[in-house]
């Protein structure tokens, strides 16, 4: 009898283990796309930021799930959704294992991709286009970013854009004018700070969104673009011009321009929430944030011109007006090994990527999220989010010819970039000085890149 009980117990452990493994394999990021592997058919594993926990992306998950059903007779589409920057931690695990998803979303910056490139995991886009009806000519040329080896690996996907927004109710209430220069922000802070209102809703958690804002200051300094673009050759981050940008940021901070708690009000969602709830007078906003805007916030919002920087090394006002707010883009990447695993697998990957870059999905992303495409498509911009339409109109009205360069696109090592962002939290909060921040970042550059 004891032996029988022992066997039954062992059997139950085995069953529970098998169920646990099955559940783990079945994670598809809130979607119902096919899970697991159907023997005899290729499986396309897709990792994205699309989850139903983000209301603006729920319709996209539905469309992916529907397409998974449509192609289920040919291949299995296994979609895993991860929210926000959590995708970075997920990809670190995949890269460490050497087994990355077949297709995945990530940012198209050298700073983010160095570990993938070092491990030779990514398929160059030219090789994908050889088998696809898509071609390079279907995409905006400026978004095809070459990596240090001269190849392009990311298929440009989400086109980020932005502008400065002002809470016109707060400006009317206190009888204040919109800022024309960065120095005006210091004057505005004298009024807003007394009322418990942040003049500009910029904090820093994991470097977001402060690194974008600081680089927009650095980016309008004479020769700054060349400095940033040559970091992989010079190995130098701690330049005099970047120091000047950080010193000026400290002036703004000491004048009370930013939130008192820059950590809690850092990262993208808390940053935008501060403005959305009427607790900040101004915000430099980016396209992926606007889906969170409430109707009340839209009613009190007005798009204004980007303030002019007049400090050390500044280019002329006329030149600065040629710049739109910082713009960037996300990309879709493909595993090189998985692409060439078999002809059936390759065809399945091509089919899915063509679906994901189709006009229907691009239109859906604009309507649901206000996200612009990097493709040369004639989408209908009459629907969707009102603020997204306003931002597009603002871009067209000003006919911006340039966007600021960013460290995110020019720092050639992911470890350096991680340190750049982490140490920025300390700097923006006021717990470290310009000199201390620059020393830490330059030491990281020397340790992780220059000395190798």
Short mmCIF file of C-alpha atoms in Angstrom, two decimals:
data_model
loop_
_atom_site.label_atom_id
_atom_site.label_comp_id
_atom_site.label_asym_id
_atom_site.label_seq_id
_atom_site.Cartn_x
_atom_site.Cartn_y
_atom_site.Cartn_z
CA UNK A 1 0.00 0.00 0.00
CA UNK A 2 2.82 2.41 0.87
CA UNK A 3 4.48 1.63 -2.45
CA UNK A 4 1.21 2.39 -4.25
CA UNK A 5 0.84 5.72 -2.44
CA UNK A 6 4.47 6.50 -3.30
CA UNK A 7 3.86 5.88 -7.03
CA UNK A 8 0.66 7.90 -6.98
CA UNK A 9 2.50 10.80 -5.31
CA UNK A 10 5.31 10.60 -7.85
CA UNK A 11 2.77 10.55 -10.66
CA UNK A 12 1.02 13.64 -9.27
CA UNK A 13 4.34 15.53 -9.02
CA UNK A 14 5.10 14.67 -12.66
CA UNK A 15 1.65 15.84 -13.77
CA UNK A 16 1.92 19.11 -11.85
CA UNK A 17 5.40 19.74 -13.28
CA UNK A 18 4.13 19.18 -16.80
CA UNK A 19 1.23 21.55 -16.20
CA UNK A 20 3.57 24.22 -14.82
CA UNK A 21 5.86 23.97 -17.84
CA UNK A 22 2.86 24.17 -20.15
CA UNK A 23 1.63 27.32 -18.39
CA UNK A 24 5.03 28.95 -18.64
CA UNK A 25 5.20 28.23 -22.37
CA UNK A 26 1.73 29.61 -22.83
CA UNK A 27 2.55 33.23 -21.91
CA UNK A 28 1.40 35.37 -24.85
CA UNK A 29 1.22 38.80 -23.30
CA UNK A 30 -2.55 38.96 -22.69
CA UNK A 31 -3.31 37.81 -26.22
CA UNK A 32 -4.87 34.65 -27.55
CA UNK A 33 -2.37 34.05 -30.35
CA UNK A 34 -1.42 30.41 -30.67
CA UNK A 35 0.71 29.04 -27.86
CA UNK A 36 3.36 26.36 -27.96
CA UNK A 37 4.60 24.45 -30.98
CA UNK A 38 2.41 22.52 -33.37
CA UNK A 39 4.66 19.81 -34.73
CA UNK A 40 5.04 19.96 -38.49
CA UNK A 41 4.43 23.72 -38.68
CA UNK A 42 6.97 26.49 -38.05
CA UNK A 43 6.52 28.70 -35.00
CA UNK A 44 7.11 32.46 -35.16
CA UNK A 45 7.89 33.87 -31.73
CA UNK A 46 7.09 37.60 -31.58
CA UNK A 47 8.00 39.87 -28.65
CA UNK A 48 6.41 43.31 -28.46
CA UNK A 49 5.15 45.99 -26.08
CA UNK A 50 1.55 45.21 -26.98
CA UNK A 51 -0.53 44.09 -24.01
CA UNK A 52 -4.18 44.48 -23.06
CA UNK A 53 -3.13 46.11 -19.79
CA UNK A 54 -2.42 49.18 -21.96
CA UNK A 55 -5.84 50.22 -23.28
CA UNK A 56 -4.31 51.99 -26.28
CA UNK A 57 -2.73 48.71 -27.42
CA UNK A 58 -5.65 46.33 -26.77
CA UNK A 59 -6.96 46.68 -30.33
CA UNK A 60 -3.49 45.88 -31.66
CA UNK A 61 -3.36 42.69 -29.58
CA UNK A 62 -6.79 41.75 -30.95
CA UNK A 63 -5.55 42.22 -34.51
CA UNK A 64 -2.45 40.10 -33.87
CA UNK A 65 -4.62 37.36 -32.34
CA UNK A 66 -6.98 37.44 -35.31
CA UNK A 67 -4.09 37.14 -37.74
CA UNK A 68 -2.69 34.22 -35.73
CA UNK A 69 -5.96 32.38 -36.34
CA UNK A 70 -5.91 33.21 -40.05
CA UNK A 71 -2.42 31.75 -40.56
CA UNK A 72 -2.76 28.85 -38.13
CA UNK A 73 -2.97 26.33 -40.97
CA UNK A 74 0.50 27.44 -42.16
CA UNK A 75 2.40 28.43 -39.01
CA UNK A 76 1.97 29.12 -35.33
CA UNK A 77 2.25 32.75 -34.22
CA UNK A 78 3.33 32.95 -30.57
CA UNK A 79 3.01 36.55 -29.34
CA UNK A 80 4.50 37.67 -26.04
CA UNK A 81 3.69 41.18 -24.81
CA UNK A 82 5.78 43.07 -22.25
CA UNK A 83 4.94 46.57 -21.05
CA UNK A 84 7.24 49.56 -21.53
CA UNK A 85 10.92 49.35 -20.70
CA UNK A 86 10.41 45.90 -19.11
CA UNK A 87 11.21 44.60 -22.57
CA UNK A 88 14.85 45.51 -21.91
CA UNK A 89 15.09 43.07 -18.98
CA UNK A 90 13.30 40.41 -21.00
CA UNK A 91 15.72 40.78 -23.91
CA UNK A 92 18.74 40.61 -21.61
CA UNK A 93 17.62 37.15 -20.56
CA UNK A 94 17.09 36.09 -24.17
CA UNK A 95 20.48 37.45 -25.28
CA UNK A 96 22.25 35.72 -22.38
CA UNK A 97 20.69 32.42 -23.45
CA UNK A 98 21.64 33.01 -27.10
CA UNK A 99 18.06 32.23 -28.08
CA UNK A 100 16.28 35.47 -28.96
CA UNK A 101 12.71 35.72 -30.33
CA UNK A 102 12.30 35.28 -34.07
CA UNK A 103 10.90 38.80 -34.42
CA UNK A 104 10.91 41.51 -31.76
CA UNK A 105 10.44 45.19 -31.09
CA UNK A 106 13.37 47.22 -29.77
CA UNK A 107 14.90 50.65 -30.09
CA UNK A 108 17.11 51.35 -33.07
CA UNK A 109 20.01 52.96 -31.24
CA UNK A 110 23.57 51.70 -31.13
CA UNK A 111 23.51 52.20 -27.35
CA UNK A 112 20.71 49.64 -27.03
CA UNK A 113 21.95 47.13 -29.60
CA UNK A 114 25.62 46.58 -28.84
CA UNK A 115 25.09 43.28 -26.99
CA UNK A 116 23.00 41.93 -29.89
CA UNK A 117 25.59 43.03 -32.43
CA UNK A 118 28.52 41.66 -30.43
CA UNK A 119 26.79 38.26 -30.35
CA UNK A 120 25.96 38.45 -34.08
CA UNK A 121 22.28 37.74 -33.44
CA UNK A 122 20.55 40.12 -35.85
CA UNK A 123 19.58 39.83 -39.49
CA UNK A 124 20.60 42.81 -41.69
CA UNK A 125 17.53 44.38 -43.28
CA UNK A 126 18.99 43.97 -46.79
CA UNK A 127 18.83 40.21 -46.36
CA UNK A 128 15.20 40.38 -45.23
CA UNK A 129 14.20 42.55 -48.18
CA UNK A 130 15.65 39.96 -50.59
CA UNK A 131 12.75 37.67 -49.64
CA UNK A 132 10.02 40.25 -49.00
CA UNK A 133 7.65 42.42 -51.02
CA UNK A 134 8.76 45.24 -48.72
CA UNK A 135 11.85 47.22 -49.71
CA UNK A 136 14.07 49.97 -48.33
CA UNK A 137 12.31 52.44 -50.61
CA UNK A 138 9.09 51.87 -48.62
CA UNK A 139 10.66 53.58 -45.59
CA UNK A 140 11.86 57.07 -44.74
CA UNK A 141 15.55 57.09 -45.62
CA UNK A 142 16.56 58.99 -42.46
CA UNK A 143 15.16 56.19 -40.30
CA UNK A 144 17.43 53.54 -41.81
CA UNK A 145 20.13 53.87 -39.16
CA UNK A 146 23.49 52.27 -39.87
CA UNK A 147 25.34 50.61 -37.03
CA UNK A 148 29.14 50.95 -36.54
CA UNK A 149 29.71 48.08 -39.00
CA UNK A 150 27.90 50.03 -41.73
CA UNK A 151 24.86 47.71 -41.80
CA UNK A 152 21.21 48.42 -40.98
CA UNK A 153 19.53 45.86 -38.74
CA UNK A 154 16.30 47.50 -37.59
CA UNK A 155 13.25 47.86 -39.84
CA UNK A 156 11.97 51.35 -38.86
CA UNK A 157 8.65 51.00 -37.12
CA UNK A 158 7.30 53.67 -34.77
CA UNK A 159 8.09 57.27 -35.68
CA UNK A 160 8.50 59.31 -32.50
CA UNK A 161 7.86 63.02 -32.62
CA UNK A 162 7.00 65.66 -30.09
CA UNK A 163 6.41 69.26 -29.05
CA UNK A 164 6.12 71.47 -26.01
CA UNK A 165 2.66 71.60 -24.43
CA UNK A 166 1.41 74.36 -22.14
CA UNK A 167 -1.46 74.36 -19.63
CA UNK A 168 -3.14 77.54 -20.85
CA UNK A 169 -5.50 77.62 -17.82
CA UNK A 170 -2.54 77.95 -15.45
CA UNK A 171 -0.94 80.67 -17.55
CA UNK A 172 -4.25 82.57 -17.70
CA UNK A 173 -4.86 82.13 -13.97
CA UNK A 174 -1.54 83.70 -13.02
CA UNK A 175 -1.51 86.17 -15.94
CA UNK A 176 1.75 84.77 -17.36
CA UNK A 177 3.07 84.56 -20.90
CA UNK A 178 4.39 81.41 -22.54
CA UNK A 179 8.19 81.10 -22.39
CA UNK A 180 10.16 82.22 -25.41
CA UNK A 181 13.57 81.21 -23.99
CA UNK A 182 14.88 78.73 -21.46
CA UNK A 183 15.75 81.67 -19.21
CA UNK A 184 12.03 82.50 -19.10
CA UNK A 185 11.47 79.16 -17.35
CA UNK A 186 13.42 80.44 -14.34
CA UNK A 187 11.14 83.48 -14.14
CA UNK A 188 7.99 81.38 -14.43
CA UNK A 189 9.21 79.12 -11.63
CA UNK A 190 9.14 82.07 -9.22
CA UNK A 191 5.34 82.04 -9.52
CA UNK A 192 4.53 78.39 -10.10
CA UNK A 193 6.79 77.00 -7.37
CA UNK A 194 4.98 79.05 -4.71
CA UNK A 195 1.71 77.46 -5.82
CA UNK A 196 3.08 73.89 -5.70
CA UNK A 197 3.11 73.63 -9.48
CA UNK A 198 6.06 72.26 -11.45
CA UNK A 199 7.02 74.66 -14.21
CA UNK A 200 8.29 71.80 -16.43
CA UNK A 201 7.24 68.19 -15.79
CA UNK A 202 10.63 66.58 -16.30
CA UNK A 203 12.04 64.06 -13.83
CA UNK A 204 14.41 61.14 -14.20
CA UNK A 205 13.96 57.46 -13.44
CA UNK A 206 16.22 55.18 -15.40
CA UNK A 207 17.24 58.36 -17.19
CA UNK A 208 13.74 58.92 -18.58
CA UNK A 209 12.66 61.39 -19.75
CA UNK A 210 15.51 63.66 -18.61
CA UNK A 211 18.09 62.33 -21.09
CA UNK A 212 15.87 63.43 -23.98
CA UNK A 213 15.43 66.90 -22.53
CA UNK A 214 19.10 67.42 -21.62
CA UNK A 215 20.20 66.31 -25.08
CA UNK A 216 17.80 68.83 -26.62
CA UNK A 217 19.82 71.52 -24.82
CA UNK A 218 23.15 70.00 -25.80
CA UNK A 219 21.90 69.49 -29.34
CA UNK A 220 21.53 73.21 -30.08
CA UNK A 221 25.12 74.01 -29.17
CA UNK A 222 27.63 74.75 -31.87
CA UNK A 223 29.38 71.53 -32.91
CA UNK A 224 27.44 69.32 -30.46
CA UNK A 225 26.00 67.07 -33.16
CA UNK A 226 29.48 66.32 -34.47
CA UNK A 227 30.72 65.62 -30.95
CA UNK A 228 27.94 63.14 -30.23
CA UNK A 229 28.19 61.49 -33.63
CA UNK A 230 31.92 60.83 -33.19
CA UNK A 231 31.81 59.29 -29.68
CA UNK A 232 32.57 55.81 -31.03
CA UNK A 233 35.80 57.21 -32.55
CA UNK A 234 36.90 59.73 -29.91
CA UNK A 235 35.69 57.75 -26.88
CA UNK A 236 34.83 61.06 -25.24
CA UNK A 237 31.50 61.84 -23.58
CA UNK A 238 32.69 64.40 -21.03
CA UNK A 239 33.15 67.29 -23.46
CA UNK A 240 33.06 70.99 -22.61
CA UNK A 241 29.78 71.44 -24.47
CA UNK A 242 28.03 68.57 -22.70
CA UNK A 243 29.35 70.00 -19.44
CA UNK A 244 27.77 73.35 -20.37
CA UNK A 245 24.39 71.64 -20.98
CA UNK A 246 24.54 69.93 -17.59
CA UNK A 247 25.60 73.14 -15.85
CA UNK A 248 22.67 74.98 -17.39
CA UNK A 249 20.33 72.18 -16.33
CA UNK A 250 21.60 72.70 -12.78
CA UNK A 251 20.70 76.39 -13.05
CA UNK A 252 17.14 75.46 -14.03
CA UNK A 253 16.97 72.94 -11.23
CA UNK A 254 18.17 75.42 -8.61
CA UNK A 255 15.60 77.93 -9.88
CA UNK A 256 12.84 75.41 -9.06
CA UNK A 257 11.83 74.69 -12.66
CA UNK A 258 11.42 70.91 -12.21
CA UNK A 259 9.35 68.78 -9.78
CA UNK A 260 10.67 68.57 -6.23
CA UNK A 261 10.76 64.77 -6.43
CA UNK A 262 12.36 63.99 -9.76
CA UNK A 263 12.51 60.23 -9.11
CA UNK A 264 8.79 59.73 -8.38
CA UNK A 265 7.93 62.00 -11.29
CA UNK A 266 10.46 60.32 -13.57
CA UNK A 267 9.83 57.69 -16.21
CA UNK A 268 7.27 58.22 -18.93
CA UNK A 269 3.94 57.52 -17.25
CA UNK A 270 4.50 59.49 -13.99
CA UNK A 271 6.10 62.29 -15.98
CA UNK A 272 3.06 62.70 -18.20
CA UNK A 273 0.61 62.16 -15.34
CA UNK A 274 1.99 65.26 -13.60
CA UNK A 275 0.99 67.39 -16.58
CA UNK A 276 -2.18 65.42 -17.35
CA UNK A 277 -3.47 66.12 -13.83
CA UNK A 278 -2.80 69.86 -14.07
CA UNK A 279 0.16 69.80 -11.66
CA UNK A 280 2.70 71.08 -14.19
CA UNK A 281 2.55 74.12 -16.43
CA UNK A 282 4.66 72.76 -19.30
CA UNK A 283 5.91 69.50 -20.72
CA UNK A 284 8.06 68.47 -23.67
CA UNK A 285 5.88 65.57 -24.83
CA UNK A 286 6.62 62.68 -27.18
CA UNK A 287 4.29 60.83 -29.51
CA UNK A 288 3.98 57.60 -27.53
CA UNK A 289 2.71 59.50 -24.45
CA UNK A 290 -0.31 61.22 -25.95
CA UNK A 291 -2.66 58.24 -25.79
CA UNK A 292 -2.77 58.82 -22.01
CA UNK A 293 -4.09 62.39 -22.36
CA UNK A 294 -7.48 62.94 -20.73
CA UNK A 295 -10.24 65.00 -22.32
CA UNK A 296 -9.82 67.59 -19.57
CA UNK A 297 -6.10 67.81 -20.26
CA UNK A 298 -6.71 68.23 -23.99
CA UNK A 299 -9.09 71.11 -23.27
CA UNK A 300 -6.46 73.07 -21.31
CA UNK A 301 -3.53 72.21 -23.61
CA UNK A 302 -1.93 74.40 -26.23
CA UNK A 303 1.12 73.53 -28.36
CA UNK A 304 3.81 76.19 -28.08
CA UNK A 305 7.16 76.81 -29.74
CA UNK A 306 10.18 75.15 -28.19
CA UNK A 307 11.97 77.67 -25.94
CA UNK A 308 15.19 79.08 -27.38
CA UNK A 309 18.45 78.30 -25.59
CA UNK A 310 20.59 81.44 -25.27
CA UNK A 311 23.41 80.16 -23.07
CA UNK A 312 26.98 79.11 -23.73
CA UNK A 313 27.79 77.72 -27.22
CA UNK A 314 24.20 78.33 -28.45
CA UNK A 315 23.57 78.31 -32.18
CA UNK A 316 21.45 81.18 -33.54
CA UNK A 317 17.74 81.52 -32.85
CA UNK A 318 17.02 81.12 -36.56
CA UNK A 319 18.94 77.83 -36.64
CA UNK A 320 17.20 76.56 -33.51
CA UNK A 321 13.79 77.18 -35.10
CA UNK A 322 14.68 74.66 -37.79
CA UNK A 323 14.66 71.92 -35.17
CA UNK A 324 11.56 70.01 -34.25
CA UNK A 325 11.51 68.47 -30.82
CA UNK A 326 13.69 65.39 -30.44
CA UNK A 327 12.45 62.62 -32.70
CA UNK A 328 13.46 58.99 -32.85
CA UNK A 329 12.01 55.65 -33.76
CA UNK A 330 11.58 52.08 -32.65
CA UNK A 331 12.34 49.12 -34.89
CA UNK A 332 11.44 45.53 -35.61
CA UNK A 333 14.40 43.14 -35.53
CA UNK A 334 14.75 39.58 -36.79
CA UNK A 335 16.89 36.75 -35.49
CA UNK A 336 19.46 35.84 -38.13
CA UNK A 337 19.69 32.19 -37.05
CA UNK A 338 15.92 31.75 -36.91
CA UNK A 339 15.45 33.37 -40.32
CA UNK A 340 17.67 30.80 -41.98
CA UNK A 341 16.50 27.86 -39.87
CA UNK A 342 14.41 26.52 -42.75
CA UNK A 343 12.63 27.77 -45.83
CA UNK A 344 9.26 27.30 -44.13
CA UNK A 345 10.38 29.27 -41.09
CA UNK A 346 11.78 32.07 -43.25
CA UNK A 347 8.55 32.32 -45.25
CA UNK A 348 6.52 32.47 -42.04
CA UNK A 349 8.68 35.27 -40.62
CA UNK A 350 8.42 37.24 -43.86
CA UNK A 351 4.65 36.80 -43.92
CA UNK A 352 4.20 38.01 -40.35
CA UNK A 353 6.51 41.01 -40.74
CA UNK A 354 4.69 42.08 -43.90
CA UNK A 355 1.40 41.85 -41.99
CA UNK A 356 2.78 43.90 -39.12
CA UNK A 357 4.02 46.62 -41.48
CA UNK A 358 0.82 46.59 -43.53
CA UNK A 359 -1.26 49.71 -44.04
CA UNK A 360 -4.07 48.37 -41.86
CA UNK A 361 -1.78 47.93 -38.85
CA UNK A 362 -0.15 51.31 -39.40
CA UNK A 363 -3.57 52.96 -39.49
CA UNK A 364 -4.61 51.11 -36.35
CA UNK A 365 -1.49 52.24 -34.48
CA UNK A 366 -2.23 55.86 -35.35
CA UNK A 367 -5.93 55.65 -34.49
CA UNK A 368 -5.33 53.86 -31.18
CA UNK A 369 -2.05 55.40 -30.02
CA UNK A 370 -1.38 58.47 -32.13
CA UNK A 371 1.74 56.73 -33.42
CA UNK A 372 3.13 57.85 -36.78
CA UNK A 373 4.62 55.45 -39.28
CA UNK A 374 8.18 55.39 -40.63
CA UNK A 375 6.84 54.13 -43.95
CA UNK A 376 5.94 56.14 -47.02
CA UNK A 377 2.22 55.55 -46.62
CA UNK A 378 -0.73 57.87 -47.16
CA UNK A 379 -2.64 57.21 -43.94
CA UNK A 380 -5.91 58.83 -42.92
CA UNK A 381 -5.12 61.34 -40.17
CA UNK A 382 -8.70 62.61 -39.84
CA UNK A 383 -9.54 60.14 -37.08
CA UNK A 384 -7.62 59.04 -34.03
CA UNK A 385 -6.57 61.15 -31.07
CA UNK A 386 -7.16 64.92 -31.36
CA UNK A 387 -3.77 65.76 -29.80
CA UNK A 388 -2.02 63.48 -32.30
CA UNK A 389 -3.68 65.36 -35.16
CA UNK A 390 -2.59 68.65 -33.57
CA UNK A 391 1.01 67.47 -33.30
CA UNK A 392 1.02 66.47 -36.96
CA UNK A 393 -0.41 69.87 -37.91
CA UNK A 394 2.29 71.54 -35.82
CA UNK A 395 5.00 69.59 -37.63
CA UNK A 396 3.55 70.53 -41.02
CA UNK A 397 3.08 74.19 -40.11
CA UNK A 398 6.69 74.65 -39.00
CA UNK A 399 8.18 72.36 -41.65
CA UNK A 400 10.95 71.33 -39.29
CA UNK A 401 14.07 70.32 -41.19
CA UNK A 402 16.16 68.91 -38.34
CA UNK A 403 15.94 66.93 -35.13
CA UNK A 404 18.40 66.97 -32.26
CA UNK A 405 21.14 64.37 -32.08
CA UNK A 406 21.02 62.15 -28.98
CA UNK A 407 23.50 60.17 -26.90
CA UNK A 408 21.11 57.23 -27.18
CA UNK A 409 21.96 56.97 -30.87
CA UNK A 410 25.70 57.50 -30.58
CA UNK A 411 27.01 55.81 -27.41
CA UNK A 412 28.37 52.54 -28.85
CA UNK A 413 28.03 50.27 -25.82
CA UNK A 414 24.90 49.16 -23.93
CA UNK A 415 26.69 49.01 -20.56
CA UNK A 416 27.86 52.60 -20.97
CA UNK A 417 24.37 53.64 -21.96
CA UNK A 418 22.86 51.93 -18.90
CA UNK A 419 25.32 53.78 -16.66
CA UNK A 420 24.64 57.05 -18.48
CA UNK A 421 20.94 56.73 -17.62
CA UNK A 422 21.36 55.40 -14.08
CA UNK A 423 23.81 58.11 -13.03
CA UNK A 424 21.54 60.71 -14.60
CA UNK A 425 18.92 60.00 -11.91
CA UNK A 426 21.41 61.09 -9.27
CA UNK A 427 22.37 64.20 -11.20
CA UNK A 428 18.81 65.33 -11.96
CA UNK A 429 17.76 64.81 -8.33
CA UNK A 430 20.63 67.08 -7.24
CA UNK A 431 22.51 64.38 -5.35
CA UNK A 432 25.52 64.58 -7.68
CA UNK A 433 27.22 67.48 -9.47
CA UNK A 434 28.08 67.94 -13.12
CA UNK A 435 31.70 66.95 -12.45
CA UNK A 436 30.70 63.84 -10.50
CA UNK A 437 28.24 62.74 -13.18
CA UNK A 438 30.67 63.27 -16.04
CA UNK A 439 33.44 61.42 -14.22
CA UNK A 440 31.23 58.37 -13.65
CA UNK A 441 30.00 58.30 -17.23
CA UNK A 442 33.46 58.80 -18.74
CA UNK A 443 34.91 56.12 -16.44
CA UNK A 444 32.21 53.74 -17.71
CA UNK A 445 33.10 54.62 -21.31
CA UNK A 446 36.77 53.98 -20.66
CA UNK A 447 36.12 50.73 -18.80
CA UNK A 448 33.54 49.22 -21.16
CA UNK A 449 34.66 50.54 -24.53
CA UNK A 450 37.87 52.55 -24.80
CA UNK A 451 40.07 50.05 -22.98
CA UNK A 452 38.83 47.07 -24.98
#
